[in-house]
Short mmCIF file of C-alpha atoms in Angstrom, two decimals:
data_model
loop_
_atom_site.label_atom_id
_atom_site.label_comp_id
_atom_site.label_asym_id
_atom_site.label_seq_id
_atom_site.Cartn_x
_atom_site.Cartn_y
_atom_site.Cartn_z
CA MET J 26 -11.33 -1.90 61.48
CA ALA J 27 -9.63 0.97 59.68
CA GLY J 28 -6.38 -0.97 59.64
CA ILE J 29 -7.75 -3.88 57.60
CA PRO J 30 -7.98 -2.06 54.23
CA GLY J 31 -4.47 -0.73 54.83
CA LEU J 32 -3.12 -4.22 55.46
CA LEU J 33 -4.82 -5.53 52.31
CA PHE J 34 -3.43 -2.60 50.36
CA LEU J 35 0.12 -3.34 51.56
CA LEU J 36 -0.29 -7.08 50.93
CA PHE J 37 -1.30 -6.58 47.31
CA PHE J 38 1.45 -4.02 46.81
CA LEU J 39 4.05 -6.57 47.96
CA LEU J 40 2.53 -9.38 45.87
CA CYS J 41 2.84 -7.24 42.76
CA ALA J 42 6.32 -6.00 43.68
CA VAL J 43 7.77 -9.51 43.86
CA GLY J 44 6.18 -10.51 40.55
CA GLN J 45 3.60 -13.19 41.28
CA VAL J 46 2.55 -13.56 37.64
CA SER J 47 4.85 -15.07 35.05
CA PRO J 48 4.92 -12.81 31.94
CA TYR J 49 5.91 -15.48 29.44
CA SER J 50 4.04 -18.33 27.77
CA ALA J 51 7.30 -19.32 26.09
CA PRO J 52 10.91 -18.09 26.55
CA TRP J 53 11.02 -16.59 23.05
CA LYS J 54 7.66 -14.81 23.13
CA PRO J 55 7.19 -11.85 25.57
CA THR J 56 3.58 -12.09 26.73
CA TRP J 57 1.27 -9.59 28.37
CA PRO J 58 0.95 -10.55 32.06
CA ALA J 59 -2.50 -11.50 33.36
CA TYR J 60 -3.23 -9.20 36.30
CA ARG J 61 -6.09 -9.37 38.77
CA LEU J 62 -6.82 -5.72 39.32
CA PRO J 63 -8.19 -3.64 42.19
CA VAL J 64 -11.25 -1.48 41.69
CA VAL J 65 -11.27 2.32 42.01
CA LEU J 66 -14.81 3.71 42.34
CA PRO J 67 -16.23 7.20 42.97
CA GLN J 68 -17.66 7.70 46.46
CA SER J 69 -18.71 11.35 46.56
CA THR J 70 -18.52 14.41 44.34
CA LEU J 71 -18.18 18.03 45.43
CA ASN J 72 -18.71 21.12 43.28
CA LEU J 73 -15.75 23.51 43.25
CA ALA J 74 -15.37 27.15 42.28
CA LYS J 75 -14.36 27.89 38.70
CA PRO J 76 -10.56 28.10 38.25
CA ASP J 77 -8.85 31.20 36.92
CA PHE J 78 -6.87 29.42 34.14
CA GLY J 79 -3.89 31.60 34.95
CA ALA J 80 -0.96 29.18 34.76
CA GLU J 81 1.57 29.29 31.96
CA ALA J 82 1.78 26.11 29.91
CA LYS J 83 4.89 24.12 30.81
CA LEU J 84 5.94 21.68 28.13
CA GLU J 85 8.29 19.79 30.42
CA VAL J 86 8.62 19.02 34.12
CA SER J 87 11.84 18.83 36.12
CA SER J 88 12.60 16.92 39.31
CA SER J 89 15.79 15.94 41.09
CA CYS J 90 14.30 12.95 42.93
CA GLY J 91 15.82 9.96 41.14
CA PRO J 92 15.38 6.18 41.46
CA GLN J 93 17.08 5.87 44.86
CA CYS J 94 15.12 8.83 46.19
CA HIS J 95 11.86 7.18 45.14
CA LYS J 96 12.82 3.70 46.34
CA GLY J 97 13.86 5.04 49.73
CA THR J 98 10.60 6.78 50.59
CA PRO J 99 7.78 5.11 52.55
CA LEU J 100 4.86 3.45 50.80
CA PRO J 101 1.63 5.44 50.85
CA THR J 102 -0.98 4.26 53.31
CA TYR J 103 -4.38 3.06 52.15
CA GLU J 104 -5.90 6.45 53.03
CA GLU J 105 -3.12 8.33 51.23
CA ALA J 106 -3.62 6.21 48.12
CA LYS J 107 -7.32 7.08 48.12
CA GLN J 108 -6.43 10.77 48.39
CA TYR J 109 -3.95 10.60 45.50
CA LEU J 110 -6.40 8.72 43.25
CA SER J 111 -9.28 11.08 43.98
CA TYR J 112 -9.60 13.41 41.04
CA GLU J 113 -10.69 16.74 39.69
CA THR J 114 -12.92 17.09 36.63
CA LEU J 115 -13.01 20.24 34.52
CA TYR J 116 -15.90 20.79 32.10
CA ALA J 117 -15.98 22.85 28.91
CA ASN J 118 -18.21 25.48 30.54
CA GLY J 119 -15.54 26.12 33.20
CA SER J 120 -17.29 24.29 36.04
CA ARG J 121 -15.23 21.95 38.18
CA THR J 122 -15.83 19.03 40.57
CA GLU J 123 -13.74 16.96 42.97
CA THR J 124 -14.48 13.25 43.33
CA GLN J 125 -13.38 11.13 46.27
CA VAL J 126 -12.77 7.45 45.50
CA GLY J 127 -12.72 4.11 47.27
CA ILE J 128 -10.27 1.27 46.55
CA TYR J 129 -11.55 -2.30 46.65
CA ILE J 130 -10.04 -5.75 46.24
CA LEU J 131 -12.63 -8.10 44.76
CA SER J 132 -10.62 -11.32 44.62
CA SER J 133 -8.15 -13.23 46.75
CA SER J 134 -5.26 -12.61 44.35
CA GLY J 135 -5.59 -9.02 43.18
CA GLY J 136 -3.11 -7.06 41.13
CA GLY J 137 -0.91 -5.06 43.46
CA ALA J 138 -1.07 -1.40 44.28
CA GLN J 139 2.04 0.22 42.97
CA HIS J 140 2.50 3.66 44.45
CA ARG J 141 5.25 5.72 45.91
CA ASP J 142 4.94 9.04 47.69
CA SER J 143 8.26 10.78 47.15
CA GLY J 144 9.58 14.14 48.18
CA SER J 145 11.32 15.89 45.33
CA SER J 146 12.46 19.36 44.45
CA GLY J 147 12.37 20.91 41.03
CA LYS J 148 15.58 21.62 39.14
CA SER J 149 15.56 23.62 35.95
CA ARG J 150 17.88 23.25 33.01
CA ARG J 151 18.25 24.65 29.53
CA LYS J 152 16.23 22.12 27.56
CA ARG J 153 15.67 18.42 27.39
CA GLN J 154 18.73 16.39 26.53
CA ILE J 155 19.64 14.81 23.22
CA TYR J 156 21.83 11.89 24.25
CA GLY J 157 24.77 11.77 21.83
CA TYR J 158 23.62 11.18 18.25
CA ASP J 159 20.02 12.31 17.76
CA SER J 160 18.18 9.01 17.24
CA ARG J 161 14.71 10.44 16.56
CA PHE J 162 12.87 9.77 13.30
CA SER J 163 10.49 12.30 11.72
CA ILE J 164 7.50 10.48 10.22
CA PHE J 165 6.53 11.80 6.75
CA GLY J 166 3.75 10.95 4.32
CA LYS J 167 0.14 10.03 4.90
CA ASP J 168 0.88 6.34 4.35
CA PHE J 169 2.69 6.38 7.70
CA LEU J 170 1.11 9.27 9.59
CA LEU J 171 -2.46 8.07 9.02
CA ASN J 172 -1.70 4.44 9.86
CA TYR J 173 -1.50 2.72 13.22
CA PRO J 174 0.35 3.18 15.56
CA PHE J 175 1.48 6.67 14.47
CA SER J 176 -2.12 7.76 13.84
CA THR J 177 -2.85 7.46 17.58
CA SER J 178 -0.59 10.44 18.39
CA VAL J 179 -2.38 13.79 18.61
CA LYS J 180 -1.39 17.36 19.49
CA LEU J 181 -2.90 19.41 22.32
CA SER J 182 -3.64 23.09 21.77
CA THR J 183 -1.53 23.81 24.89
CA GLY J 184 1.51 22.46 23.03
CA CYS J 185 1.88 18.88 24.32
CA THR J 186 1.24 15.47 22.79
CA GLY J 187 -1.52 12.98 23.62
CA THR J 188 -2.48 9.44 22.61
CA LEU J 189 -5.87 8.07 21.53
CA VAL J 190 -6.89 5.38 24.04
CA ALA J 191 -10.62 5.05 23.26
CA GLU J 192 -13.25 6.30 20.80
CA LYS J 193 -13.47 9.71 22.52
CA HIS J 194 -10.55 9.73 24.96
CA VAL J 195 -6.97 11.02 24.92
CA LEU J 196 -4.30 10.20 27.51
CA THR J 197 -1.69 12.87 28.21
CA ALA J 198 0.46 14.36 30.99
CA ALA J 199 -1.26 16.31 33.77
CA HIS J 200 1.26 19.16 33.52
CA CYS J 201 0.04 19.85 29.98
CA ILE J 202 -3.21 21.24 31.40
CA HIS J 203 -2.53 21.86 35.11
CA ASP J 204 0.59 23.16 36.89
CA GLY J 205 -0.30 21.56 40.23
CA LYS J 206 -2.04 24.68 41.53
CA THR J 207 -4.38 25.77 38.74
CA TYR J 208 -5.21 25.10 35.10
CA VAL J 209 -3.05 26.48 32.35
CA LYS J 210 -4.16 29.20 29.98
CA GLY J 211 -6.28 27.82 27.15
CA THR J 212 -7.48 24.73 29.03
CA GLN J 213 -11.10 25.95 29.15
CA LYS J 214 -11.10 25.89 25.33
CA LEU J 215 -8.77 22.93 25.03
CA ARG J 216 -8.61 21.27 21.61
CA VAL J 217 -6.98 18.14 20.25
CA GLY J 218 -5.36 18.20 16.79
CA PHE J 219 -5.33 15.32 14.30
CA LEU J 220 -2.86 15.38 11.40
CA LYS J 221 -4.60 15.09 8.04
CA PRO J 222 -3.46 15.54 4.41
CA LYS J 223 -3.57 19.10 3.08
CA PHE J 224 -4.90 19.02 -0.47
CA LYS J 225 -5.02 21.95 -2.89
CA ASP J 226 -8.42 22.64 -4.42
CA GLY J 227 -9.71 19.40 -2.91
CA GLY J 228 -7.46 17.30 -5.18
CA ARG J 229 -4.99 14.64 -4.20
CA GLY J 230 -2.23 15.76 -6.52
CA ALA J 231 -0.37 13.67 -9.04
CA ASN J 232 1.21 10.38 -8.06
CA ASP J 233 1.52 11.19 -4.32
CA SER J 234 2.83 7.76 -3.45
CA THR J 235 5.99 8.15 -5.55
CA SER J 236 6.71 11.80 -4.82
CA ALA J 237 10.07 12.46 -3.14
CA ILE J 238 8.64 15.61 -1.50
CA PRO J 239 6.99 15.02 1.91
CA GLU J 240 3.23 15.48 1.68
CA LYS J 241 1.84 18.60 3.35
CA MET J 242 -0.28 17.89 6.42
CA LYS J 243 -2.55 20.03 8.56
CA PHE J 244 -4.25 19.68 11.93
CA GLN J 245 -7.98 19.15 12.24
CA TRP J 246 -9.12 20.12 15.73
CA ILE J 247 -11.77 18.64 18.06
CA ARG J 248 -12.86 20.40 21.26
CA VAL J 249 -12.48 18.70 24.63
CA LYS J 250 -15.66 18.06 26.65
CA ARG J 251 -14.02 17.43 30.03
CA THR J 252 -10.71 16.52 31.67
CA HIS J 253 -9.75 14.34 34.64
CA VAL J 254 -6.61 15.00 36.73
CA PRO J 255 -5.67 12.92 39.82
CA LYS J 256 -5.39 14.76 43.11
CA GLY J 257 -1.96 13.22 43.58
CA TRP J 258 -0.75 15.65 40.92
CA ILE J 259 -2.76 18.61 42.19
CA LYS J 260 -1.68 18.07 45.80
CA GLY J 261 1.92 17.35 44.90
CA ASN J 262 2.47 19.43 41.72
CA ALA J 263 5.76 17.60 41.03
CA ASN J 264 7.49 19.16 44.04
CA ASP J 265 6.10 16.98 46.84
CA ILE J 266 5.21 13.69 45.15
CA GLY J 267 7.37 13.95 42.04
CA MET J 268 6.08 12.88 38.66
CA ASP J 269 4.23 9.80 39.92
CA TYR J 270 0.78 11.22 39.13
CA ASP J 271 1.62 13.27 36.04
CA TYR J 272 -1.21 11.94 33.85
CA ALA J 273 -4.61 13.18 32.72
CA LEU J 274 -7.49 11.94 30.57
CA LEU J 275 -9.34 14.13 28.07
CA GLU J 276 -12.82 13.32 26.76
CA LEU J 277 -13.59 14.73 23.30
CA LYS J 278 -16.92 16.27 22.32
CA LYS J 279 -17.28 13.78 19.47
CA PRO J 280 -15.67 10.48 18.39
CA HIS J 281 -12.43 10.78 16.42
CA LYS J 282 -13.10 7.68 14.21
CA ARG J 283 -9.50 6.46 14.30
CA LYS J 284 -8.00 3.25 15.59
CA PHE J 285 -6.81 3.79 19.15
CA MET J 286 -4.29 2.04 21.41
CA LYS J 287 -5.49 0.36 24.60
CA ILE J 288 -3.85 1.03 27.93
CA GLY J 289 -2.17 -1.76 29.89
CA VAL J 290 -0.45 -2.32 33.22
CA SER J 291 3.27 -1.67 32.91
CA PRO J 292 5.29 -4.89 33.26
CA PRO J 293 8.68 -4.77 35.01
CA ALA J 294 11.36 -3.33 32.73
CA LYS J 295 13.23 -6.64 32.53
CA GLN J 296 10.12 -8.24 30.99
CA LEU J 297 9.75 -5.68 28.19
CA PRO J 298 10.72 -6.93 24.70
CA GLY J 299 14.40 -6.10 24.37
CA GLY J 300 14.06 -3.94 27.48
CA ARG J 301 12.85 -1.15 25.16
CA ILE J 302 10.00 1.34 25.02
CA HIS J 303 8.59 3.35 22.08
CA PHE J 304 6.73 6.65 21.72
CA SER J 305 5.91 9.35 19.18
CA GLY J 306 5.35 13.04 19.87
CA TYR J 307 5.31 16.55 18.45
CA ASP J 308 8.74 17.80 19.55
CA ASN J 309 8.98 21.59 19.37
CA ASP J 310 12.26 21.62 17.47
CA ARG J 311 10.56 19.88 14.52
CA PRO J 312 7.34 21.91 14.10
CA GLY J 313 4.54 20.12 12.29
CA ASN J 314 6.41 16.80 12.36
CA LEU J 315 5.50 13.68 14.28
CA VAL J 316 8.72 12.31 15.77
CA TYR J 317 9.17 8.62 16.67
CA ARG J 318 11.85 7.13 18.93
CA PHE J 319 12.70 4.00 20.90
CA CYS J 320 15.30 3.27 23.54
CA ASP J 321 16.28 1.01 26.44
CA VAL J 322 14.89 1.46 29.93
CA LYS J 323 17.81 2.28 32.24
CA ASP J 324 16.09 2.04 35.63
CA GLU J 325 12.64 1.96 37.19
CA THR J 326 10.67 2.55 40.37
CA TYR J 327 7.13 1.40 41.06
CA ASP J 328 5.77 4.52 39.37
CA LEU J 329 8.43 5.67 36.92
CA LEU J 330 10.55 4.42 34.02
CA TYR J 331 13.95 6.07 33.56
CA GLN J 332 15.31 6.12 30.01
CA GLN J 333 17.38 8.23 27.64
CA CYS J 334 15.08 8.46 24.64
CA ASP J 335 15.92 11.64 22.75
CA ALA J 336 13.11 14.14 23.20
CA GLN J 337 12.38 17.86 23.25
CA PRO J 338 9.58 19.95 24.84
CA GLY J 339 6.31 19.20 23.11
CA ALA J 340 6.77 15.44 23.35
CA SER J 341 5.43 15.51 26.93
CA GLY J 342 2.22 13.53 27.24
CA SER J 343 3.18 10.99 24.59
CA GLY J 344 1.96 7.46 25.24
CA VAL J 345 4.84 5.06 25.94
CA TYR J 346 4.05 1.67 24.42
CA VAL J 347 5.37 -1.83 23.81
CA ARG J 348 4.26 -4.74 21.63
CA MET J 349 3.76 -8.11 23.33
CA TRP J 350 1.91 -11.37 22.76
CA LYS J 351 -1.74 -11.51 23.89
CA ARG J 352 -2.25 -15.10 24.98
CA GLN J 353 -6.08 -15.08 25.04
CA GLN J 354 -6.44 -13.76 21.48
CA GLN J 355 -3.28 -15.43 20.19
CA LYS J 356 -1.98 -12.25 18.58
CA TRP J 357 0.57 -9.48 19.03
CA GLU J 358 -0.79 -6.29 20.57
CA ARG J 359 0.60 -2.85 21.38
CA LYS J 360 -0.50 -1.20 24.61
CA ILE J 361 0.21 2.10 26.32
CA ILE J 362 2.12 1.32 29.53
CA GLY J 363 3.15 4.84 30.50
CA ILE J 364 3.04 8.57 29.79
CA PHE J 365 6.17 10.52 28.89
CA SER J 366 6.54 13.24 31.52
CA GLY J 367 9.86 15.07 31.66
CA HIS J 368 13.41 14.77 32.92
CA GLN J 369 15.28 14.26 36.16
CA TRP J 370 18.82 14.85 37.31
CA VAL J 371 19.93 11.74 39.15
CA ASP J 372 22.95 11.33 41.42
CA MET J 373 24.59 8.13 40.13
CA ASN J 374 27.49 7.21 42.42
CA GLY J 375 28.27 10.84 43.11
CA SER J 376 28.04 11.89 39.47
CA PRO J 377 24.96 13.75 38.19
CA GLN J 378 23.24 12.00 35.29
CA ASP J 379 20.23 13.10 33.30
CA PHE J 380 17.27 10.86 32.47
CA ASN J 381 14.00 11.32 30.66
CA VAL J 382 11.11 9.92 32.67
CA ALA J 383 7.80 8.20 31.94
CA VAL J 384 4.99 7.63 34.44
CA ARG J 385 4.14 3.92 34.63
CA ILE J 386 0.54 2.73 34.45
CA THR J 387 0.37 0.70 37.66
CA PRO J 388 -2.60 -1.54 38.56
CA LEU J 389 -4.33 1.21 40.55
CA LYS J 390 -3.72 3.82 37.86
CA TYR J 391 -5.03 1.39 35.25
CA ALA J 392 -8.19 0.83 37.32
CA GLN J 393 -8.68 4.58 37.63
CA ILE J 394 -8.02 5.52 33.99
CA CYS J 395 -10.08 2.58 32.72
CA TYR J 396 -13.03 3.64 34.89
CA TRP J 397 -12.74 7.19 33.53
CA ILE J 398 -13.02 5.73 30.03
CA LYS J 399 -15.57 2.96 30.53
CA GLY J 400 -17.64 4.18 33.48
CA ASN J 401 -18.05 0.55 34.61
CA TYR J 402 -15.49 -1.27 36.77
CA LEU J 403 -16.61 -4.65 35.34
CA ASP J 404 -14.97 -3.62 32.05
CA CYS J 405 -11.71 -2.89 33.87
CA ARG J 406 -10.89 -6.22 35.46
CA GLU J 407 -8.12 -7.24 33.07
CA GLY J 408 -5.08 -5.08 32.43
#
């Protein structure tokens, strides 16, 4: 009987890969697809020894396994997918657990399982690429920084960026807190920073709205209660599986009281509005500034989006989002469809080419992350 779950897993993977669901309600209005999603549920939890928190924080990840490398590798089996989606939880007191999961299909037309297990080897380079003219925009002034969607971007005390995805939860890249072998220095006392206006003597100053000088901002920090990292990242650490599982969820000790951005299943690149993605992050070369950018998607695999958005270290962990029409509510809605991870050198027809890479939120990853947030799979049936 062990082969039956594997066959179902492969069937739903193929259904999703060929695009069973039409993404459009009208040719001129890109619409969020309606997915039937699998369920990822905890099965058992094991206590682990406390980590040593000895890794150096890496603000970017490198890999030389490009689109063809990923597309040419075998699909993970059902058992492998369960291993990759099992996860490690780190608590503020330094304790740690490992949770094994089960994957279930609860309907006859479930959303597919989009996973690729790819061998890749790291390749370092000087710093992340700026592609031609620097097309990034620094966001100034509280009227922009404190308003949606820019207000959903937060800074991690380890140096990366994160995105608010619930009242107490932040989505970021796994490498921002874990190097694949152990947790980075500072993770046990991990904090999340929110940009807020910096007033002198408690006053707002004179005529802030018309001032030509950018308003001074400061970070207000909230401690992290616990973190979740998929075992696909810990087992692979970007050298065996690539960046496919480079994502993590942080739970704050208290609500942040800001509007957040929901996560969504990543549609195929050709169905994105204009073929573009957007994200904002705290690039290191512009300290204290939130930097916004958008660009076209150049290629994709089941787990990754390849693009040439200008970015520098520090932007890792940013939530990649798009704005599409929500048919049920009859309104436009932005959703996080990926996490900005790092860069890859890709052999394009014998010529090396550099891409920045985002991890796609696939149906299984959505089911996992949503369960981490909600704690109830019934609230995670629509991506």
